[in-house]
Coordinates of C-alpha atoms and ligand atoms in Angstrom, one line a residue:
M1 CA -15.7 16.2 -30.0
A2 CA -16.9 12.7 -30.2
Q3 CA -20.5 12.2 -29.1
T4 CA -21.0 10.3 -25.8
P5 CA -24.3 8.6 -24.9
V6 CA -24.7 10.8 -21.8
E7 CA -24.1 14.4 -21.1
K8 CA -22.8 16.3 -18.1
N9 CA -25.5 17.1 -15.5
Q10 CA -27.9 14.6 -17.0
Y11 CA -29.9 12.4 -14.6
I12 CA -30.1 8.8 -15.6
D13 CA -31.3 5.5 -14.2
V14 CA -28.7 2.7 -14.3
T15 CA -27.9 -0.8 -13.0
F16 CA -24.4 -1.4 -11.6
E17 CA -22.6 -4.4 -13.1
D18 CA -19.2 -4.3 -11.5
L19 CA -16.7 -2.5 -9.4
T20 CA -13.5 -0.6 -10.6
H21 CA -10.1 -1.1 -9.0
E22 CA -10.8 2.0 -7.1
G23 CA -14.0 0.5 -5.7
D24 CA -16.5 2.7 -7.7
G25 CA -19.6 1.1 -9.2
V26 CA -19.6 0.6 -12.9
A27 CA -22.8 1.1 -14.9
K28 CA -23.0 0.9 -18.7
V29 CA -25.1 3.2 -20.9
D30 CA -25.1 1.8 -24.5
G31 CA -21.7 0.2 -23.7
Y32 CA -20.3 3.5 -22.3
P33 CA -19.0 2.9 -18.8
L34 CA -20.0 5.3 -16.0
F35 CA -18.0 5.1 -12.8
V36 CA -20.0 6.0 -9.7
P37 CA -18.6 6.0 -6.2
Y38 CA -20.6 3.9 -3.7
G39 CA -22.7 2.0 -6.2
L40 CA -22.6 -1.8 -5.7
P41 CA -23.0 -4.5 -8.4
G42 CA -26.7 -5.5 -8.9
E43 CA -28.1 -2.2 -7.6
Q44 CA -30.4 0.0 -9.5
A45 CA -30.0 3.7 -9.0
K46 CA -30.6 7.3 -10.2
V47 CA -27.2 8.9 -10.9
K48 CA -26.2 12.4 -12.1
V49 CA -23.5 12.5 -14.8
V50 CA -20.7 14.8 -13.4
K51 CA -18.0 14.3 -16.0
T52 CA -17.7 12.8 -19.5
R53 CA -14.5 11.7 -21.3
K54 CA -14.3 10.0 -24.7
N55 CA -14.4 6.4 -23.4
F56 CA -15.9 6.7 -20.0
G57 CA -17.6 9.1 -17.6
F58 CA -18.2 9.7 -13.9
G59 CA -21.4 9.9 -12.0
K60 CA -22.8 10.7 -8.6
L61 CA -25.2 8.5 -6.8
I62 CA -28.5 10.3 -6.3
E63 CA -31.0 7.7 -5.2
L64 CA -30.9 3.9 -4.8
Y65 CA -34.0 2.1 -6.0
E66 CA -32.8 -1.3 -5.0
E67 CA -30.1 -2.1 -2.5
S68 CA -27.7 -4.9 -2.8
E69 CA -27.9 -7.6 -0.2
H70 CA -24.2 -7.0 0.4
R71 CA -24.7 -3.3 1.3
I72 CA -24.2 -2.4 5.0
T73 CA -24.1 0.9 6.9
P74 CA -20.4 2.0 7.1
P75 CA -19.2 1.9 10.7
C76 CA -17.2 5.0 10.2
D77 CA -19.0 8.4 10.4
I78 CA -16.9 10.1 7.9
F79 CA -16.7 7.2 5.3
F80 CA -18.6 9.1 2.7
Q81 CA -16.3 12.2 2.9
C82 CA -12.9 10.6 3.6
G83 CA -10.7 9.2 0.8
G84 CA -9.0 6.6 3.0
C85 CA -11.4 3.6 2.6
Q86 CA -13.5 2.8 -0.4
L87 CA -15.5 -0.4 0.6
Q88 CA -17.0 0.1 4.1
H89 CA -20.5 0.0 2.5
M90 CA -19.9 -3.6 1.5
T91 CA -19.9 -6.7 3.8
Y92 CA -16.4 -7.9 4.5
E93 CA -17.2 -11.3 3.1
R94 CA -18.3 -9.7 -0.2
Q95 CA -15.1 -7.5 -0.2
L96 CA -13.0 -10.7 -0.2
Q97 CA -15.0 -12.2 -3.0
M98 CA -14.8 -9.0 -5.1
K99 CA -11.0 -9.0 -4.7
Q100 CA -10.7 -12.5 -5.9
K101 CA -12.9 -11.7 -8.9
Q102 CA -10.9 -8.7 -9.8
V103 CA -7.7 -10.8 -9.9
Q104 CA -9.6 -13.4 -12.1
D105 CA -10.8 -10.6 -14.4
V106 CA -7.3 -9.2 -15.1
M107 CA -6.0 -12.7 -15.6
R108 CA -8.6 -13.1 -18.3
K109 CA -8.5 -9.6 -19.8
I110 CA -4.8 -8.6 -19.5
A111 CA -2.8 -11.8 -19.2
H112 CA -5.2 -13.8 -21.4
M113 CA -4.7 -16.7 -19.0
P114 CA -8.2 -17.5 -17.7
D115 CA -7.2 -21.0 -16.4
V116 CA -4.7 -20.0 -13.8
P117 CA -6.4 -20.8 -10.4
V118 CA -7.0 -17.7 -8.3
H119 CA -7.8 -18.9 -4.7
P120 CA -10.4 -17.3 -2.4
T121 CA -8.9 -14.2 -0.7
I122 CA -7.4 -14.8 2.7
G123 CA -9.1 -12.3 5.0
M124 CA -8.8 -11.1 8.6
E125 CA -10.9 -12.3 11.4
N126 CA -11.3 -8.8 12.7
P127 CA -10.8 -6.5 9.6
W128 CA -10.3 -3.3 11.7
D129 CA -7.6 -1.5 13.8
Y130 CA -4.9 -3.1 11.5
R131 CA -2.9 -0.2 10.0
N132 CA 0.5 0.2 11.7
K133 CA 1.3 3.4 9.9
V134 CA -0.6 6.7 9.3
S135 CA 0.4 9.8 7.5
I136 CA -1.8 12.7 8.5
P137 CA -1.9 16.2 6.9
V138 CA -2.0 19.1 9.4
G139 CA -4.2 22.1 8.6
K140 CA -6.3 24.9 10.1
R141 CA -10.0 25.5 10.4
D142 CA -11.6 28.5 12.2
G143 CA -8.3 29.4 13.8
K144 CA -7.7 25.9 15.2
V145 CA -5.2 23.3 14.1
I146 CA -6.8 20.1 12.7
T147 CA -5.4 16.7 11.8
G148 CA -7.3 14.4 9.5
F149 CA -7.5 12.8 6.1
Y150 CA -7.8 14.4 2.7
Q151 CA -11.2 14.4 1.2
K152 CA -11.4 12.2 -1.9
R153 CA -9.5 13.9 -4.8
S154 CA -8.9 17.1 -3.0
H155 CA -6.6 18.9 -0.5
N156 CA -9.5 19.6 2.0
I157 CA -8.7 18.0 5.3
I158 CA -11.5 16.2 7.0
D159 CA -11.1 16.6 10.8
M160 CA -11.0 13.1 12.2
E161 CA -11.7 12.0 15.7
S162 CA -10.7 8.4 15.3
C163 CA -10.1 6.0 12.4
P164 CA -11.4 2.5 12.7
V165 CA -8.8 0.9 10.5
Q166 CA -5.9 2.4 12.4
H167 CA -3.9 0.9 15.3
P168 CA -5.5 2.6 18.3
Q169 CA -2.1 3.9 19.5
N170 CA -1.6 5.8 16.2
D171 CA -5.1 7.3 16.6
K172 CA -4.4 8.5 20.1
L173 CA -1.2 10.2 19.1
I174 CA -2.6 11.9 16.1
Q175 CA -5.5 13.3 18.1
A176 CA -3.1 14.8 20.7
M177 CA -0.8 16.3 18.1
A178 CA -3.3 18.9 16.9
D179 CA -3.6 20.4 20.4
I180 CA 0.1 20.4 20.9
F181 CA 0.6 22.4 17.7
D182 CA -2.1 24.8 18.9
E183 CA -0.6 25.2 22.3
L184 CA 2.9 25.8 21.0
G185 CA 1.7 28.1 18.2
I186 CA 3.3 26.0 15.4
E187 CA 1.7 27.0 12.1
P188 CA 0.3 24.3 9.9
Y189 CA 1.4 24.2 6.3
D190 CA -1.0 25.8 3.7
V191 CA -1.0 23.9 0.4
Q192 CA -2.4 26.9 -1.5
T193 CA 0.1 29.5 -0.4
H194 CA 3.1 27.2 0.4
R195 CA 3.5 28.9 3.7
G196 CA 3.4 27.6 7.3
V197 CA 5.6 25.0 9.0
I198 CA 4.2 21.6 9.8
R199 CA 3.0 19.6 6.8
H200 CA 2.4 16.0 8.0
V201 CA 2.7 13.8 11.0
V202 CA 3.7 10.2 10.2
V203 CA 3.2 7.7 13.0
R204 CA 4.3 4.0 12.9
T205 CA 3.7 1.5 15.6
G206 CA 5.3 -2.0 15.9
Q207 CA 2.3 -4.3 16.4
H208 CA 4.2 -6.7 18.5
T209 CA 6.5 -4.4 20.4
N210 CA 4.2 -1.3 20.7
E211 CA 7.2 0.8 19.9
M212 CA 6.3 4.0 18.1
M213 CA 8.0 6.4 15.7
V214 CA 6.8 9.9 15.1
V215 CA 8.0 11.8 12.0
L216 CA 7.3 15.5 11.9
V217 CA 7.5 16.8 8.3
T218 CA 8.1 20.5 7.9
R219 CA 8.4 22.9 5.0
T220 CA 11.0 24.8 6.9
K221 CA 14.6 23.7 7.6
D222 CA 14.0 24.4 11.3
L223 CA 11.5 22.9 13.6
P224 CA 10.3 25.6 16.0
K225 CA 9.9 24.9 19.8
K226 CA 11.7 21.6 19.2
E227 CA 12.5 20.8 22.8
K228 CA 9.0 21.5 24.1
L229 CA 7.6 19.6 21.2
I230 CA 9.7 16.5 22.0
E231 CA 8.7 16.7 25.7
K232 CA 5.0 16.9 24.9
I233 CA 5.1 14.1 22.3
K234 CA 6.9 11.8 24.7
A235 CA 4.3 12.6 27.4
I236 CA 1.5 11.3 25.2
D237 CA 2.7 7.8 25.2
P238 CA 5.8 6.2 26.8
D239 CA 6.0 3.8 23.8
V240 CA 7.3 6.7 21.6
K241 CA 10.9 5.5 21.1
S242 CA 11.8 7.6 18.1
I243 CA 11.1 11.2 17.0
V244 CA 12.3 12.2 13.6
H245 CA 12.3 15.6 11.9
N246 CA 11.9 15.4 8.1
I247 CA 12.3 18.4 5.8
N248 CA 10.2 18.7 2.7
T249 CA 10.6 22.2 1.2
K250 CA 9.0 21.4 -2.2
K251 CA 5.5 22.0 -3.6
T252 CA 4.6 18.3 -3.9
N253 CA 2.1 15.6 -3.0
V254 CA 5.0 13.4 -1.8
I255 CA 4.8 13.3 1.9
M256 CA 8.4 13.1 3.1
G257 CA 11.5 15.0 1.8
P258 CA 14.9 13.3 1.4
E259 CA 16.4 14.8 4.6
S260 CA 15.7 13.4 8.0
K261 CA 17.2 13.9 11.5
T262 CA 16.5 11.9 14.6
I263 CA 15.7 14.5 17.3
S264 CA 14.9 12.1 20.1
G265 CA 15.5 8.4 20.8
N266 CA 16.5 5.8 18.2
D267 CA 16.7 6.0 14.4
T268 CA 14.5 3.0 14.1
I269 CA 11.7 1.1 15.9
T270 CA 11.6 -2.7 16.0
D271 CA 8.8 -5.1 15.2
Q272 CA 8.4 -8.8 14.9
I273 CA 7.0 -11.0 12.1
G274 CA 6.8 -14.6 12.9
D275 CA 10.0 -15.4 14.8
L276 CA 12.1 -12.7 13.2
T277 CA 12.7 -9.2 14.5
F278 CA 13.0 -6.1 12.2
E279 CA 14.4 -2.6 12.6
I280 CA 12.5 -0.1 10.6
G281 CA 13.7 3.4 9.8
A282 CA 11.6 6.5 8.8
H283 CA 12.4 6.1 5.0
S284 CA 11.9 2.4 4.8
F285 CA 8.9 0.5 3.5
Y286 CA 7.2 -1.9 5.9
Q287 CA 4.0 -3.8 5.3
I288 CA 1.1 -1.9 7.0
N289 CA -0.8 -4.9 8.1
P290 CA 1.3 -7.2 10.3
E291 CA -1.2 -10.0 10.9
Q292 CA -1.7 -10.4 7.2
T293 CA 1.9 -10.0 6.3
E294 CA 2.7 -13.2 8.2
K295 CA 0.2 -15.0 6.0
L296 CA 1.5 -13.3 2.8
Y297 CA 5.1 -14.2 3.6
G298 CA 4.1 -17.8 4.6
K299 CA 2.6 -18.2 1.1
A300 CA 5.7 -16.7 -0.6
L301 CA 7.8 -19.2 1.3
E302 CA 5.5 -22.1 0.4
Y303 CA 5.7 -21.2 -3.3
A304 CA 9.5 -20.9 -3.1
Q305 CA 9.7 -24.6 -2.1
L306 CA 13.1 -24.2 -0.5
S307 CA 15.1 -27.2 0.7
G308 CA 18.1 -25.5 2.1
S309 CA 20.5 -25.7 -0.8
E310 CA 19.1 -22.9 -3.0
T311 CA 20.5 -19.6 -4.1
V312 CA 17.7 -17.0 -4.0
V313 CA 17.3 -13.4 -5.2
D314 CA 14.8 -11.1 -3.5
A315 CA 14.2 -8.1 -5.7
Y316 CA 12.6 -5.0 -4.2
C317 CA 13.6 -6.3 -0.8
G318 CA 12.9 -3.3 1.4
I319 CA 14.3 -3.9 4.9
G320 CA 14.9 -7.5 4.0
T321 CA 11.7 -9.0 5.5
I322 CA 11.0 -11.6 2.8
S323 CA 14.8 -12.2 2.3
L324 CA 15.3 -13.2 5.9
F325 CA 12.3 -15.5 5.9
L326 CA 13.8 -17.2 2.9
A327 CA 17.3 -17.2 4.3
Q328 CA 16.2 -19.5 7.1
H329 CA 15.5 -22.2 4.5
A330 CA 18.1 -21.4 1.7
K331 CA 21.8 -21.5 1.2
K332 CA 22.2 -17.9 0.2
V333 CA 19.9 -14.9 -0.4
Y334 CA 20.7 -11.7 -2.4
G335 CA 18.5 -8.7 -1.9
V336 CA 18.3 -5.5 -3.9
E337 CA 16.5 -2.3 -3.0
V338 CA 16.6 1.3 -4.1
V339 CA 16.3 3.1 -0.8
P340 CA 19.7 3.2 0.9
Q341 CA 18.3 3.6 4.4
A342 CA 16.2 0.4 3.9
V343 CA 19.3 -1.5 2.8
D344 CA 21.1 -0.4 6.0
N345 CA 18.1 -1.7 7.9
A346 CA 18.2 -5.0 6.0
K347 CA 21.9 -5.5 6.8
D348 CA 21.2 -4.7 10.5
N349 CA 18.2 -7.1 10.5
A350 CA 20.3 -9.9 9.0
K351 CA 22.8 -9.5 11.9
R352 CA 20.1 -9.2 14.5
N353 CA 18.5 -12.4 13.4
R354 CA 21.8 -14.2 12.9
L355 CA 21.3 -14.9 9.2
P356 CA 24.8 -14.3 7.7
N357 CA 23.9 -16.1 4.4
T358 CA 22.4 -12.8 3.0
E359 CA 23.8 -9.9 1.0
F360 CA 22.0 -6.7 0.4
Y361 CA 22.7 -4.1 -2.4
V362 CA 21.4 -0.6 -3.0
G363 CA 20.2 0.0 -6.5
Q364 CA 17.4 -0.1 -9.0
A365 CA 16.4 -3.7 -9.4
E366 CA 16.1 -3.3 -13.2
K367 CA 19.7 -2.2 -13.4
V368 CA 21.2 -4.6 -10.7
M369 CA 19.5 -7.7 -12.0
P370 CA 21.0 -7.5 -15.6
W371 CA 24.3 -6.7 -14.0
W372 CA 24.1 -9.8 -11.8
Y373 CA 23.1 -11.8 -14.8
A374 CA 26.1 -10.6 -16.7
Q375 CA 28.3 -11.5 -13.7
G376 CA 27.0 -15.1 -14.0
L377 CA 24.6 -15.2 -11.0
R378 CA 22.1 -18.0 -11.5
P379 CA 19.7 -18.2 -8.6
D380 CA 17.3 -21.2 -8.2
V381 CA 14.5 -19.0 -7.0
I382 CA 13.7 -15.4 -7.6
V383 CA 11.2 -13.4 -5.5
V384 CA 10.0 -10.1 -6.7
D385 CA 7.8 -7.6 -4.8
P386 CA 7.7 -4.5 -6.9
P387 CA 5.7 -1.3 -6.4
R388 CA 2.4 -0.7 -8.2
K389 CA 3.9 -0.1 -11.6
G390 CA 5.2 -3.7 -11.6
C391 CA 8.5 -5.0 -13.0
D392 CA 10.5 -3.2 -15.6
E393 CA 11.1 -5.1 -18.9
D394 CA 14.9 -5.1 -18.3
L395 CA 14.3 -6.9 -15.0
L396 CA 11.9 -9.5 -16.5
Q397 CA 14.5 -10.1 -19.3
A398 CA 17.3 -10.6 -16.8
M399 CA 15.2 -12.8 -14.6
V400 CA 14.3 -15.1 -17.5
G401 CA 17.9 -15.2 -18.7
M402 CA 19.0 -16.4 -15.2
E403 CA 16.7 -19.5 -15.8
P404 CA 15.5 -20.0 -12.2
E405 CA 13.4 -23.0 -11.5
R406 CA 10.8 -20.9 -9.7
I407 CA 9.7 -17.3 -9.5
V408 CA 7.5 -16.0 -6.7
Y409 CA 5.8 -12.8 -7.6
V410 CA 4.3 -10.7 -4.7
S411 CA 2.1 -7.9 -6.1
C412 CA 0.2 -4.9 -4.8
N413 CA -1.4 -4.3 -8.2
P414 CA -3.2 -7.2 -10.1
S415 CA -3.1 -5.3 -13.4
T416 CA 0.7 -5.1 -13.6
L417 CA 1.0 -8.6 -12.2
A418 CA -1.2 -9.9 -15.1
R419 CA 0.9 -7.9 -17.6
D420 CA 4.1 -9.3 -16.3
L421 CA 2.7 -12.9 -16.1
K422 CA 1.9 -12.6 -19.8
Y423 CA 5.5 -11.7 -20.6
L424 CA 6.8 -14.5 -18.4
N425 CA 4.4 -17.0 -20.0
E426 CA 5.7 -16.1 -23.4
A427 CA 9.3 -16.4 -22.1
G428 CA 8.8 -20.0 -20.8
Y429 CA 7.4 -19.5 -17.3
E430 CA 4.1 -20.8 -16.3
A431 CA 1.9 -19.2 -13.6
K432 CA 0.7 -22.1 -11.4
Q433 CA -1.6 -20.4 -8.9
I434 CA -2.4 -17.0 -7.4
Q435 CA -3.3 -16.4 -3.8
P436 CA -4.9 -13.0 -2.9
V437 CA -4.2 -11.9 0.7
D438 CA -6.3 -9.0 2.1
M439 CA -3.7 -6.6 3.4
F440 CA -6.1 -3.6 3.2
P441 CA -9.6 -4.5 4.5
Q442 CA -12.2 -1.8 3.8
S443 CA -10.0 -0.4 1.0
S444 CA -10.0 -1.4 -2.7
H445 CA -6.3 -2.4 -2.7
I446 CA -5.5 -6.0 -3.5
E447 CA -2.3 -7.9 -2.7
C448 CA -1.5 -11.3 -4.3
V449 CA 1.3 -13.9 -4.3
C450 CA 1.8 -15.9 -7.5
E451 CA 3.7 -19.2 -8.0
I452 CA 5.5 -19.4 -11.3
V453 CA 7.6 -22.3 -12.5
K454 CA 9.9 -22.9 -15.5
K455 CA 8.1 -24.8 -18.2
L456 CA 9.6 -28.2 -19.0
Ligands
SAH501 N1 9.5 -7.0 0.0 C1 9.5 -5.8 0.9 C2 9.3 -4.5 0.2 C3 8.2 -4.4 -0.8 S1 7.6 -2.8 -1.3 C4 8.5 -6.0 2.0 O1 7.6 -6.9 1.9 O2 8.5 -5.3 3.1 C5 8.6 -2.5 -2.7 C6 10.0 -2.0 -2.4 O3 10.6 -1.7 -3.6 C7 10.1 -0.7 -1.6 O4 11.0 -0.9 -0.5 C8 10.7 0.3 -2.5 O5 11.6 1.2 -1.9 C9 11.5 -0.6 -3.5 N2 11.7 -0.1 -4.9 C10 10.9 0.7 -5.6 N3 11.4 0.9 -6.8 C11 12.5 0.1 -6.9 C12 13.5 -0.2 -7.9 N4 13.4 0.3 -9.1 N5 14.5 -1.0 -7.6 C13 14.6 -1.6 -6.4 N6 13.7 -1.3 -5.4 C14 12.7 -0.5 -5.6

C-alpha cells in the first residue's frame, strides 16, 4: 500500500485552509488533504486521524488552538450529533461568502473558466424555520418510539425535540407522531432486522396556505389501526389536508416506495409561489425553501429574457413551477419530467393558473430532448434544472443541436454545473454570469442559476 504522510490514530497539529462541499474543514499535511468536520478555514487545531485513503484522509477535531472570527455557538443543541445541518458553527454572512467562493472554485478548477462572474450569494433575512418538508425516520429506544434525524453517516436516530430550520408546523406534527405510534402500539421499523411497520413520516407544509400533507411509509402492505391513526393525526392540526400511505417493502435507504394510497383528504396540497398556485403530490419534487424559490425563479426568468414570442423548453420540470413562470411571458412552453405523478400535477397546475400555452411530457429528459430535436423542435430558450448528477451528455448534445439563443441552467450541484458549462462552452455557448441563491441555510448545499448565451 502507498505510504501516506499520516497514519490512523495519529494526533497532529494542523491549520485549516478551506471547506469541502460537505462543509468539513480541509487541512493539508505535506500536500495530503485531511477532511475534518467542524474545522473552519484559518483555525489551528489538534486533530486525530481516523481514516486514511490513498489521496486523502479523515480526521476528528480534538482541540482548537485558535478560533476563527467567523465561528459561533450553534443555536441547535444537537448540531454536533445530527447529520442534517453542517454549517451552524459559522456566521450566516460567512456561509454566504463560502458558498460564492465554492462556485468560483469549481469554475476555475473544473470548468477552467475563472472569468465568469459569480455574484454574491442571495441569502435569507431570517435563515431559520424555512424547510417546508421533513422526512423523519421512526425508531425505538428504551421501549419508547422516537422520531428524529439520522446521526451523520449512520442509522442511529437522534431523538429530536425541535428542529430550528424546520417550518414550526412540521416540527409540531413530528413530535406528536411518536406518542401516537406508542399509544396505538404501531411498531417502528428496525433497519438491522428489516422487521417492524412504520419506517418514515414525511410531512410537507404549504408556506402560504399552511396546508399539510402527512405521508406514512410502512414496510408492510397494511397500515395497522388505520382509522384511529387518521383520527389522531387530524386532531394534531386542522391544517392536515392530506394523509397518504406509502408502501416501501425493500431493504433500502430510499425513503418512499413506488406505491401510495391517499387514506384521508386530497391527493395533493396546494401552495403559492409569487402569483401562481401549485398542487403538489406525495411523489413530486417541490423546492423546500419557498421564500428563496421566488428569488431563484425570478433570476431564471430574468436570464431567460422573454418578450412573449418565444418557444421555451423546461427540462426536469417537476410539477411545472418554472414552466408556468416562463409561460406567463412566452408563446409556448414544453416541459419534460420523469415522475408521472409530477407531470399530472404540472398539467393540473397549468389549468389552475390558466396557462394553456404549456405541454408536459413524462420521460427521461436525456431521451425526450434528442427525440424533440429529431422532430424539429427548435426552442428559443431552454431551461434545465437537473438533479445533482447534472445533465446527461445526450441531453447536452440535443440542446446544442437545437441552437437556442439562450440557456438558463438551474443547478443544485456546482461541480456538475461547472462540468456541463465546460461542455457547452466548447460547443459554442458562453456562460455569462452565475447567481448563487441560498436555498439551504445552515447546510452545505449550494443552488445557482447560470445565464448562458449562444456565441456570435
Ligand atoms: N424545476 C423543478 C424541479 C427540479 S428538481 C422545480 O424547481 O420544482 C429535478 C427534477 O428532475 C425532479 O422533479 C426529478 O423528478 C426530475 N428528474 C430526475 N431525473 C430526470 C430525468 N432523467 N429526466 C427528467 N426528469 C428527471
